Amino acid sequence: MTRIIGTVMHSTKEYVCVMQLHRPVPQERLLEVLKMFEGEVYQRPPLRSSVKRALRTRRIYRIELLEYDGERYAVLRVDCDAGTYMRKLCWDIGLILGVGAHMRELRRIRTGPFSEDSGLLVRMQDLAEAIYRWKEEGSDDLLRRVIVPGELSVCHIPKVIVRDTAVESLVHGAQLAVPGVAAVEEGFGKGDLVALLTLKGELIGLGRAEMPWNEILESKRGIAVKPARIIMERGVYPRAWKKKEG
Amino acid sequence: MTEEYDATSEGRKFIERIKAVCGNDRKLHFKFDEPTDPRYGYVPPRRPLDKYINYGLIVLDKPPGPTSHEVVAWVKKMLNLKRAGHGGTLEPPIPRGRGAGIS
């Protein structure tokens, strides 16, 4: 499951950040410059970073100016690729504005499908309380509320639901053929990343679609999905294929 | 030891719950609308606790101050986990927003 969480975390993120300008600028100029940073940006990871410091590009989908006091503080909402440095962004905005700027405060408000208002946000004290209740009072009800099934992380990934009879062969590395598909989520195309789920909603793994969703629905045979990463362990579902003689 | 339950409709409901997390309203189209056998696997919320934790995640509101690595270490210790990961530490010494996953 840690592997799948990696996929979620490598999707887009959303931040609210406070940028401190070193000299005031007209608000129209600030808006103009923010607009320039939407799209592809070049960033070199900072000295203190946990990744290789090579120049790389990241996409910024949207920068919204939430507030500007007309003096030194601007509050921005930034929707961007994972791995975009907000600190660098603020610094670069300052350079283009010609007055200099740096990041004062940062809060991530969304990672992949998990936004602040998804109702899933847990505080450290909630977790501590849940563990106390479990260990001292013998009830796992709170623990089951603060921990959620990892399956929720594939919310935004198009889903292919697999019939019971095809699950175990997928887990053994086979491709998913059309007759093994129970259902598809509408909208994906050939080559898109899809999440493979059982009819119970258990995550089998991730794969690449070999046909668009509607073709899977209409076809009788052919390969529907090539597995990319399988996380379900073997032996959960029964084998449904025949052993070859000899 | 498997208790009898309506795995098919619970499974369907759980898949809708997955989609609801991020407001995904794309429809599911059924090719084979058939039941799933409750004897194999679990609708995820029904997993026994050890499995539930191992296949689980916590969307944690990390307090400013401790690093993500530190918070993950605490959570691991609190739950006696062997493996835990988290999403996104690019600047380790700087307080980040939120989002830790355990596994």
mmCIF file of C-alpha atoms in Angstrom:
data_model
loop_
_atom_site.group_PDB
_atom_site.id
_atom_site.type_symbol
_atom_site.label_atom_id
_atom_site.label_comp_id
_atom_site.label_asym_id
_atom_site.label_seq_id
_atom_site.Cartn_x
_atom_site.Cartn_y
_atom_site.Cartn_z
ATOM 1 C CA MET A 1 0.000 0.000 0.000
ATOM 2 C CA THR A 2 2.938 2.353 0.606
ATOM 3 C CA ARG A 3 3.691 1.961 -3.126
ATOM 4 C CA ILE A 4 0.221 3.058 -4.088
ATOM 5 C CA ILE A 5 0.366 6.004 -1.717
ATOM 6 C CA GLY A 6 3.454 7.054 -3.679
ATOM 7 C CA THR A 7 1.329 7.273 -6.815
ATOM 8 C CA VAL A 8 -1.207 9.429 -5.023
ATOM 9 C CA MET A 9 1.440 11.712 -3.652
ATOM 10 C CA HIS A 10 2.993 12.133 -7.058
ATOM 11 C CA SER A 11 -0.176 13.688 -8.343
ATOM 12 C CA THR A 12 -1.099 17.344 -7.975
ATOM 13 C CA LYS A 13 -1.050 19.454 -4.829
ATOM 14 C CA GLU A 14 -2.626 22.644 -3.699
ATOM 15 C CA TYR A 15 -1.124 25.170 -1.306
ATOM 16 C CA VAL A 16 -1.992 28.377 0.427
ATOM 17 C CA CYS A 17 1.097 30.440 1.021
ATOM 18 C CA VAL A 18 1.991 33.829 2.421
ATOM 19 C CA MET A 19 4.519 35.655 0.290
ATOM 20 C CA GLN A 20 6.375 38.598 1.762
ATOM 21 C CA LEU A 21 7.356 41.258 -0.772
ATOM 22 C CA HIS A 22 10.375 43.348 0.041
ATOM 23 C CA ARG A 23 8.793 46.505 -1.384
ATOM 24 C CA PRO A 24 5.157 47.235 -2.289
ATOM 25 C CA VAL A 25 4.023 46.820 -5.893
ATOM 26 C CA PRO A 26 0.790 47.842 -7.617
ATOM 27 C CA GLN A 27 -1.770 45.038 -7.338
ATOM 28 C CA GLU A 28 -2.284 44.968 -11.139
ATOM 29 C CA ARG A 29 1.433 44.367 -11.635
ATOM 30 C CA LEU A 30 1.376 41.577 -9.057
ATOM 31 C CA LEU A 31 -1.571 39.891 -10.801
ATOM 32 C CA GLU A 32 0.189 40.221 -14.150
ATOM 33 C CA VAL A 33 3.342 38.543 -12.841
ATOM 34 C CA LEU A 34 1.393 35.753 -11.089
ATOM 35 C CA LYS A 35 -0.249 35.004 -14.448
ATOM 36 C CA MET A 36 3.222 34.619 -16.007
ATOM 37 C CA PHE A 37 3.980 31.778 -13.606
ATOM 38 C CA GLU A 38 0.989 29.700 -14.635
ATOM 39 C CA GLY A 39 2.103 26.893 -16.946
ATOM 40 C CA GLU A 40 5.479 25.178 -17.165
ATOM 41 C CA VAL A 41 8.155 26.536 -14.812
ATOM 42 C CA TYR A 42 11.810 25.652 -14.390
ATOM 43 C CA GLN A 43 12.988 24.998 -10.851
ATOM 44 C CA ARG A 44 16.244 23.815 -9.362
ATOM 45 C CA PRO A 45 15.623 22.127 -5.984
ATOM 46 C CA PRO A 46 17.018 24.224 -3.118
ATOM 47 C CA LEU A 47 20.258 23.429 -1.248
ATOM 48 C CA ARG A 48 18.360 21.909 1.634
ATOM 49 C CA SER A 49 16.273 19.369 -0.205
ATOM 50 C CA SER A 50 15.903 15.617 -0.273
ATOM 51 C CA VAL A 51 16.031 15.213 -4.058
ATOM 52 C CA LYS A 52 18.722 15.555 -6.702
ATOM 53 C CA ARG A 53 19.502 19.179 -7.438
ATOM 54 C CA ALA A 54 19.026 19.141 -11.173
ATOM 55 C CA LEU A 55 17.032 21.734 -13.100
ATOM 56 C CA ARG A 56 13.554 20.363 -13.720
ATOM 57 C CA THR A 57 10.171 21.537 -14.924
ATOM 58 C CA ARG A 58 6.907 21.536 -13.058
ATOM 59 C CA ARG A 59 3.460 22.638 -14.125
ATOM 60 C CA ILE A 60 1.565 25.287 -12.202
ATOM 61 C CA TYR A 61 -2.101 25.022 -13.066
ATOM 62 C CA ARG A 62 -3.377 28.101 -11.309
ATOM 63 C CA ILE A 63 -2.223 30.858 -8.991
ATOM 64 C CA GLU A 64 -4.928 32.819 -7.284
ATOM 65 C CA LEU A 65 -4.262 35.978 -5.322
ATOM 66 C CA LEU A 66 -6.463 35.534 -2.275
ATOM 67 C CA GLU A 67 -5.401 38.732 -0.563
ATOM 68 C CA TYR A 68 -2.887 41.552 -0.910
ATOM 69 C CA ASP A 69 -2.522 44.209 1.741
ATOM 70 C CA GLY A 70 -0.989 46.582 -0.795
ATOM 71 C CA GLU A 71 2.213 46.635 1.209
ATOM 72 C CA ARG A 72 4.258 43.539 1.904
ATOM 73 C CA TYR A 73 2.023 40.531 2.287
ATOM 74 C CA ALA A 74 0.271 38.543 -0.416
ATOM 75 C CA VAL A 75 -1.711 35.361 0.193
ATOM 76 C CA LEU A 76 -1.644 32.956 -2.755
ATOM 77 C CA ARG A 77 -3.491 29.763 -3.572
ATOM 78 C CA VAL A 78 -1.392 27.593 -5.874
ATOM 79 C CA ASP A 79 -2.543 24.478 -7.736
ATOM 80 C CA CYS A 80 0.502 22.623 -9.067
ATOM 81 C CA ASP A 81 2.362 19.387 -9.774
ATOM 82 C CA ALA A 82 3.903 17.494 -6.889
ATOM 83 C CA GLY A 83 7.482 18.588 -6.386
ATOM 84 C CA THR A 84 6.939 22.277 -7.098
ATOM 85 C CA TYR A 85 8.804 24.366 -4.549
ATOM 86 C CA MET A 86 6.664 27.161 -3.168
ATOM 87 C CA ARG A 87 9.690 28.788 -1.596
ATOM 88 C CA LYS A 88 11.375 28.994 -5.012
ATOM 89 C CA LEU A 89 8.172 30.193 -6.620
ATOM 90 C CA CYS A 90 7.867 33.115 -4.188
ATOM 91 C CA TRP A 91 11.512 33.990 -4.676
ATOM 92 C CA ASP A 92 11.167 33.930 -8.486
ATOM 93 C CA ILE A 93 7.984 36.017 -8.387
ATOM 94 C CA GLY A 94 9.979 38.561 -6.370
ATOM 95 C CA LEU A 95 12.720 38.574 -8.990
ATOM 96 C CA ILE A 96 10.336 39.231 -11.864
ATOM 97 C CA LEU A 97 8.541 41.920 -9.866
ATOM 98 C CA GLY A 98 11.963 43.490 -9.331
ATOM 99 C CA VAL A 99 11.382 44.073 -5.621
ATOM 100 C CA GLY A 100 12.368 40.699 -4.174
ATOM 101 C CA ALA A 101 10.119 38.371 -2.169
ATOM 102 C CA HIS A 102 10.242 35.274 -0.021
ATOM 103 C CA MET A 103 7.842 32.747 1.422
ATOM 104 C CA ARG A 104 6.641 33.453 4.939
ATOM 105 C CA GLU A 105 4.149 30.668 5.620
ATOM 106 C CA LEU A 106 2.860 27.594 3.849
ATOM 107 C CA ARG A 107 -0.003 25.173 4.215
ATOM 108 C CA ARG A 108 -0.809 22.337 1.880
ATOM 109 C CA ILE A 109 -4.560 22.134 1.427
ATOM 110 C CA ARG A 110 -4.714 19.202 -0.977
ATOM 111 C CA THR A 111 -2.590 16.183 -1.930
ATOM 112 C CA GLY A 112 -3.951 14.245 -4.877
ATOM 113 C CA PRO A 113 -7.544 13.388 -3.940
ATOM 114 C CA PHE A 114 -7.227 14.381 -0.274
ATOM 115 C CA SER A 115 -8.238 17.956 0.329
ATOM 116 C CA GLU A 116 -8.545 19.721 3.636
ATOM 117 C CA ASP A 117 -12.331 19.603 3.433
ATOM 118 C CA SER A 118 -12.676 15.910 2.503
ATOM 119 C CA GLY A 119 -13.702 15.210 6.104
ATOM 120 C CA LEU A 120 -10.807 12.761 6.468
ATOM 121 C CA LEU A 121 -8.341 15.105 8.144
ATOM 122 C CA VAL A 122 -7.105 13.729 11.458
ATOM 123 C CA ARG A 123 -5.227 15.642 14.171
ATOM 124 C CA MET A 124 -2.450 14.086 16.237
ATOM 125 C CA GLN A 125 -4.695 14.197 19.306
ATOM 126 C CA ASP A 126 -7.480 12.307 17.467
ATOM 127 C CA LEU A 127 -5.007 9.575 16.668
ATOM 128 C CA ALA A 128 -3.687 9.476 20.230
ATOM 129 C CA GLU A 129 -7.243 9.220 21.573
ATOM 130 C CA ALA A 130 -8.121 6.424 19.132
ATOM 131 C CA ILE A 131 -5.059 4.442 20.136
ATOM 132 C CA TYR A 132 -5.801 4.975 23.840
ATOM 133 C CA ARG A 133 -9.334 3.698 23.357
ATOM 134 C CA TRP A 134 -8.080 0.677 21.474
ATOM 135 C CA LYS A 135 -5.275 -0.251 23.851
ATOM 136 C CA GLU A 136 -6.856 0.710 27.177
ATOM 137 C CA GLU A 137 -10.555 0.212 26.509
ATOM 138 C CA GLY A 138 -10.335 -2.580 23.954
ATOM 139 C CA SER A 139 -12.440 -0.899 21.288
ATOM 140 C CA ASP A 140 -11.179 -0.235 17.778
ATOM 141 C CA ASP A 141 -14.108 1.960 16.671
ATOM 142 C CA LEU A 142 -12.181 5.253 16.797
ATOM 143 C CA LEU A 143 -9.088 3.675 15.274
ATOM 144 C CA ARG A 144 -11.163 2.473 12.335
ATOM 145 C CA ARG A 145 -12.368 6.031 11.894
ATOM 146 C CA VAL A 146 -8.982 7.795 11.929
ATOM 147 C CA ILE A 147 -7.401 5.146 9.724
ATOM 148 C CA VAL A 148 -9.209 4.802 6.405
ATOM 149 C CA PRO A 149 -8.829 2.063 3.790
ATOM 150 C CA GLY A 150 -5.931 2.843 1.426
ATOM 151 C CA GLU A 151 -8.364 2.268 -1.439
ATOM 152 C CA LEU A 152 -9.638 5.816 -0.919
ATOM 153 C CA SER A 153 -6.392 7.085 -2.475
ATOM 154 C CA VAL A 154 -7.453 5.922 -5.943
ATOM 155 C CA CYS A 155 -10.528 8.170 -5.959
ATOM 156 C CA HIS A 156 -9.440 10.189 -8.980
ATOM 157 C CA ILE A 157 -7.989 7.256 -10.964
ATOM 158 C CA PRO A 158 -10.472 5.646 -13.418
ATOM 159 C CA LYS A 159 -11.555 2.259 -12.144
ATOM 160 C CA VAL A 160 -11.897 -1.149 -13.719
ATOM 161 C CA ILE A 161 -13.852 -3.610 -11.585
ATOM 162 C CA VAL A 162 -12.669 -7.195 -11.920
ATOM 163 C CA ARG A 163 -14.832 -10.331 -11.602
ATOM 164 C CA ASP A 164 -13.990 -12.733 -8.765
ATOM 165 C CA THR A 165 -12.844 -15.358 -11.276
ATOM 166 C CA ALA A 166 -10.176 -13.095 -12.837
ATOM 167 C CA VAL A 167 -8.649 -11.666 -9.643
ATOM 168 C CA GLU A 168 -6.170 -14.416 -8.820
ATOM 169 C CA SER A 169 -4.725 -14.651 -12.334
ATOM 170 C CA LEU A 170 -4.122 -10.858 -12.304
ATOM 171 C CA VAL A 171 -2.320 -11.249 -8.994
ATOM 172 C CA HIS A 172 -0.119 -13.843 -10.684
ATOM 173 C CA GLY A 173 0.863 -11.352 -13.378
ATOM 174 C CA ALA A 174 -1.630 -12.144 -16.146
ATOM 175 C CA GLN A 175 -3.176 -9.444 -18.289
ATOM 176 C CA LEU A 176 -6.828 -8.652 -17.747
ATOM 177 C CA ALA A 177 -8.934 -9.875 -20.656
ATOM 178 C CA VAL A 178 -12.318 -8.374 -21.496
ATOM 179 C CA PRO A 179 -14.358 -11.335 -20.130
ATOM 180 C CA GLY A 180 -12.792 -10.741 -16.693
ATOM 181 C CA VAL A 181 -14.135 -7.193 -16.448
ATOM 182 C CA ALA A 182 -17.256 -6.654 -14.334
ATOM 183 C CA ALA A 183 -17.505 -2.885 -14.771
ATOM 184 C CA VAL A 184 -15.619 0.188 -15.979
ATOM 185 C CA GLU A 185 -15.674 3.795 -14.944
ATOM 186 C CA GLU A 186 -16.549 5.949 -17.956
ATOM 187 C CA GLY A 187 -14.094 8.283 -19.591
ATOM 188 C CA PHE A 188 -10.654 6.701 -19.823
ATOM 189 C CA GLY A 189 -8.732 6.138 -23.030
ATOM 190 C CA LYS A 190 -6.190 3.623 -24.288
ATOM 191 C CA GLY A 191 -2.909 3.959 -22.401
ATOM 192 C CA ASP A 192 -4.449 5.680 -19.370
ATOM 193 C CA LEU A 193 -3.598 4.611 -15.840
ATOM 194 C CA VAL A 194 -6.480 2.674 -14.256
ATOM 195 C CA ALA A 195 -7.107 1.248 -10.780
ATOM 196 C CA LEU A 196 -8.056 -2.422 -10.660
ATOM 197 C CA LEU A 197 -10.635 -3.170 -7.965
ATOM 198 C CA THR A 198 -12.540 -6.272 -6.932
ATOM 199 C CA LEU A 199 -16.340 -6.209 -6.756
ATOM 200 C CA LYS A 200 -15.861 -5.691 -3.004
ATOM 201 C CA GLY A 201 -13.818 -2.572 -3.661
ATOM 202 C CA GLU A 202 -10.423 -4.056 -2.720
ATOM 203 C CA LEU A 203 -7.495 -2.605 -4.620
ATOM 204 C CA ILE A 204 -5.760 -5.253 -6.718
ATOM 205 C CA GLY A 205 -3.289 -2.833 -8.262
ATOM 206 C CA LEU A 206 -2.775 -0.299 -11.026
ATOM 207 C CA GLY A 207 -2.600 -0.944 -14.742
ATOM 208 C CA ARG A 208 -2.602 0.614 -18.200
ATOM 209 C CA ALA A 209 -5.769 0.455 -20.271
ATOM 210 C CA GLU A 210 -5.306 -1.378 -23.556
ATOM 211 C CA MET A 211 -8.689 -0.197 -24.831
ATOM 212 C CA PRO A 212 -10.816 2.872 -24.146
ATOM 213 C CA TRP A 213 -13.590 2.307 -21.588
ATOM 214 C CA ASN A 214 -16.439 2.053 -24.089
ATOM 215 C CA GLU A 215 -14.578 -0.490 -26.200
ATOM 216 C CA ILE A 216 -14.115 -2.687 -23.116
ATOM 217 C CA LEU A 217 -17.870 -2.494 -22.566
ATOM 218 C CA GLU A 218 -18.701 -3.376 -26.163
ATOM 219 C CA SER A 219 -16.045 -6.034 -26.856
ATOM 220 C CA LYS A 220 -16.325 -9.753 -26.266
ATOM 221 C CA ARG A 221 -12.617 -10.548 -26.232
ATOM 222 C CA GLY A 222 -9.172 -8.986 -26.208
ATOM 223 C CA ILE A 223 -6.860 -7.575 -23.574
ATOM 224 C CA ALA A 224 -8.499 -4.800 -21.560
ATOM 225 C CA VAL A 225 -5.770 -3.850 -19.067
ATOM 226 C CA LYS A 226 -2.076 -4.603 -18.649
ATOM 227 C CA PRO A 227 -1.162 -4.660 -14.961
ATOM 228 C CA ALA A 228 1.579 -2.229 -13.911
ATOM 229 C CA ARG A 229 1.740 -2.610 -10.146
ATOM 230 C CA ILE A 230 -0.055 -5.335 -8.255
ATOM 231 C CA ILE A 231 -0.463 -4.922 -4.514
ATOM 232 C CA MET A 232 -2.924 -7.640 -3.577
ATOM 233 C CA GLU A 233 -1.293 -10.730 -2.138
ATOM 234 C CA ARG A 234 -1.714 -14.147 -3.697
ATOM 235 C CA GLY A 235 -4.276 -16.649 -2.510
ATOM 236 C CA VAL A 236 -7.081 -14.267 -1.497
ATOM 237 C CA TYR A 237 -9.327 -15.295 -4.394
ATOM 238 C CA PRO A 238 -9.494 -18.833 -5.823
ATOM 239 C CA ARG A 239 -7.651 -19.878 -8.960
ATOM 240 C CA ALA A 240 -10.031 -20.144 -11.869
ATOM 241 C CA TRP A 241 -7.659 -21.165 -14.610
ATOM 242 C CA LYS A 242 -6.882 -24.691 -15.689
ATOM 243 C CA LYS A 243 -3.524 -26.271 -15.094
ATOM 244 C CA LYS A 244 -1.880 -27.396 -18.311
ATOM 245 C CA GLU A 245 -1.530 -31.153 -18.718
ATOM 246 C CA GLY A 246 2.014 -32.527 -18.707
ATOM 247 C CA MET B 1 -14.173 -18.264 9.278
ATOM 248 C CA THR B 2 -16.191 -15.935 7.159
ATOM 249 C CA GLU B 3 -19.373 -14.353 8.273
ATOM 250 C CA GLU B 4 -22.203 -14.097 5.803
ATOM 251 C CA TYR B 5 -22.930 -10.597 4.578
ATOM 252 C CA ASP B 6 -24.090 -8.905 1.431
ATOM 253 C CA ALA B 7 -20.626 -8.360 -0.004
ATOM 254 C CA THR B 8 -22.006 -7.314 -3.374
ATOM 255 C CA SER B 9 -24.053 -4.332 -2.230
ATOM 256 C CA GLU B 10 -21.541 -3.373 0.466
ATOM 257 C CA GLY B 11 -18.785 -3.526 -2.142
ATOM 258 C CA ARG B 12 -20.807 -1.328 -4.472
ATOM 259 C CA LYS B 13 -21.350 1.188 -1.682
ATOM 260 C CA PHE B 14 -17.668 1.166 -0.783
ATOM 261 C CA ILE B 15 -16.644 1.859 -4.399
ATOM 262 C CA GLU B 16 -18.986 4.857 -4.353
ATOM 263 C CA ARG B 17 -17.333 5.983 -1.103
ATOM 264 C CA ILE B 18 -13.918 5.864 -2.825
ATOM 265 C CA LYS B 19 -15.271 8.074 -5.598
ATOM 266 C CA ALA B 20 -16.862 10.511 -3.159
ATOM 267 C CA VAL B 21 -13.525 11.390 -1.492
ATOM 268 C CA CYS B 22 -12.592 13.684 -4.367
ATOM 269 C CA GLY B 23 -16.036 14.268 -5.849
ATOM 270 C CA ASN B 24 -15.471 11.872 -8.773
ATOM 271 C CA ASP B 25 -18.895 11.646 -10.428
ATOM 272 C CA ARG B 26 -17.944 9.570 -13.452
ATOM 273 C CA LYS B 27 -20.355 6.644 -13.760
ATOM 274 C CA LEU B 28 -19.594 2.958 -13.424
ATOM 275 C CA HIS B 29 -20.914 0.905 -16.326
ATOM 276 C CA PHE B 30 -21.514 -2.770 -15.641
ATOM 277 C CA LYS B 31 -20.625 -5.443 -18.132
ATOM 278 C CA PHE B 32 -21.319 -8.363 -15.797
ATOM 279 C CA ASP B 33 -23.585 -7.290 -12.954
ATOM 280 C CA GLU B 34 -22.887 -10.321 -10.825
ATOM 281 C CA PRO B 35 -22.469 -10.989 -7.117
ATOM 282 C CA THR B 36 -19.090 -11.349 -5.405
ATOM 283 C CA ASP B 37 -18.472 -14.313 -3.116
ATOM 284 C CA PRO B 38 -18.215 -13.171 0.537
ATOM 285 C CA ARG B 39 -15.925 -16.116 1.304
ATOM 286 C CA TYR B 40 -12.990 -14.476 -0.457
ATOM 287 C CA GLY B 41 -11.377 -11.214 0.637
ATOM 288 C CA TYR B 42 -13.190 -8.427 2.484
ATOM 289 C CA VAL B 43 -15.051 -5.259 1.714
ATOM 290 C CA PRO B 44 -12.188 -3.062 3.029
ATOM 291 C CA PRO B 45 -13.919 -1.630 6.161
ATOM 292 C CA ARG B 46 -14.543 -5.243 7.266
ATOM 293 C CA ARG B 47 -10.898 -6.292 7.243
ATOM 294 C CA PRO B 48 -9.632 -7.704 10.540
ATOM 295 C CA LEU B 49 -7.788 -4.949 12.413
ATOM 296 C CA ASP B 50 -4.217 -5.989 11.553
ATOM 297 C CA LYS B 51 -5.064 -6.158 7.850
ATOM 298 C CA TYR B 52 -7.151 -2.996 8.123
ATOM 299 C CA ILE B 53 -4.158 -1.118 9.503
ATOM 300 C CA ASN B 54 -1.730 -2.608 6.992
ATOM 301 C CA TYR B 55 -3.907 -1.550 4.073
ATOM 302 C CA GLY B 56 -4.853 1.729 5.697
ATOM 303 C CA LEU B 57 -3.868 5.347 5.567
ATOM 304 C CA ILE B 58 -4.217 8.386 7.772
ATOM 305 C CA VAL B 59 -4.792 11.831 6.339
ATOM 306 C CA LEU B 60 -2.929 13.590 9.073
ATOM 307 C CA ASP B 61 -3.013 17.284 9.841
ATOM 308 C CA LYS B 62 0.664 17.645 10.636
ATOM 309 C CA PRO B 63 1.315 20.289 13.275
ATOM 310 C CA PRO B 64 3.892 22.905 12.272
ATOM 311 C CA GLY B 65 7.229 22.230 13.918
ATOM 312 C CA PRO B 66 8.054 18.536 13.699
ATOM 313 C CA THR B 67 9.093 17.271 10.276
ATOM 314 C CA SER B 68 7.068 14.725 8.315
ATOM 315 C CA HIS B 69 9.750 12.138 9.043
ATOM 316 C CA GLU B 70 9.415 12.731 12.765
ATOM 317 C CA VAL B 71 5.636 12.514 12.657
ATOM 318 C CA VAL B 72 5.789 9.255 10.685
ATOM 319 C CA ALA B 73 8.195 7.835 13.278
ATOM 320 C CA TRP B 74 5.767 8.749 16.098
ATOM 321 C CA VAL B 75 2.778 7.250 14.321
ATOM 322 C CA LYS B 76 4.742 4.096 13.584
ATOM 323 C CA LYS B 77 5.684 3.760 17.220
ATOM 324 C CA MET B 78 2.158 4.484 18.442
ATOM 325 C CA LEU B 79 0.772 1.730 16.211
ATOM 326 C CA ASN B 80 3.748 -0.674 16.478
ATOM 327 C CA LEU B 81 4.197 -0.717 12.716
ATOM 328 C CA LYS B 82 7.071 -2.177 10.763
ATOM 329 C CA ARG B 83 6.463 -0.159 7.642
ATOM 330 C CA ALA B 84 5.058 3.290 7.227
ATOM 331 C CA GLY B 85 5.467 5.867 4.538
ATOM 332 C CA HIS B 86 4.263 9.347 3.918
ATOM 333 C CA GLY B 87 3.580 11.555 0.978
ATOM 334 C CA GLY B 88 5.821 14.399 0.153
ATOM 335 C CA THR B 89 8.854 15.607 1.932
ATOM 336 C CA LEU B 90 10.900 17.704 -0.400
ATOM 337 C CA GLU B 91 12.286 20.077 2.181
ATOM 338 C CA PRO B 92 12.762 17.939 5.279
ATOM 339 C CA PRO B 93 13.492 20.604 7.890
ATOM 340 C CA ILE B 94 10.559 22.832 6.968
ATOM 341 C CA PRO B 95 7.073 22.486 8.437
ATOM 342 C CA ARG B 96 4.655 21.258 5.790
ATOM 343 C CA GLY B 97 0.939 21.136 5.409
ATOM 344 C CA ARG B 98 -0.504 17.702 5.860
ATOM 345 C CA GLY B 99 -0.766 14.227 4.481
ATOM 346 C CA ALA B 100 0.904 11.188 5.946
ATOM 347 C CA GLY B 101 0.141 7.684 4.870
ATOM 348 C CA ILE B 102 0.762 4.620 6.887
ATOM 349 C CA SER B 103 1.103 1.189 5.517
#
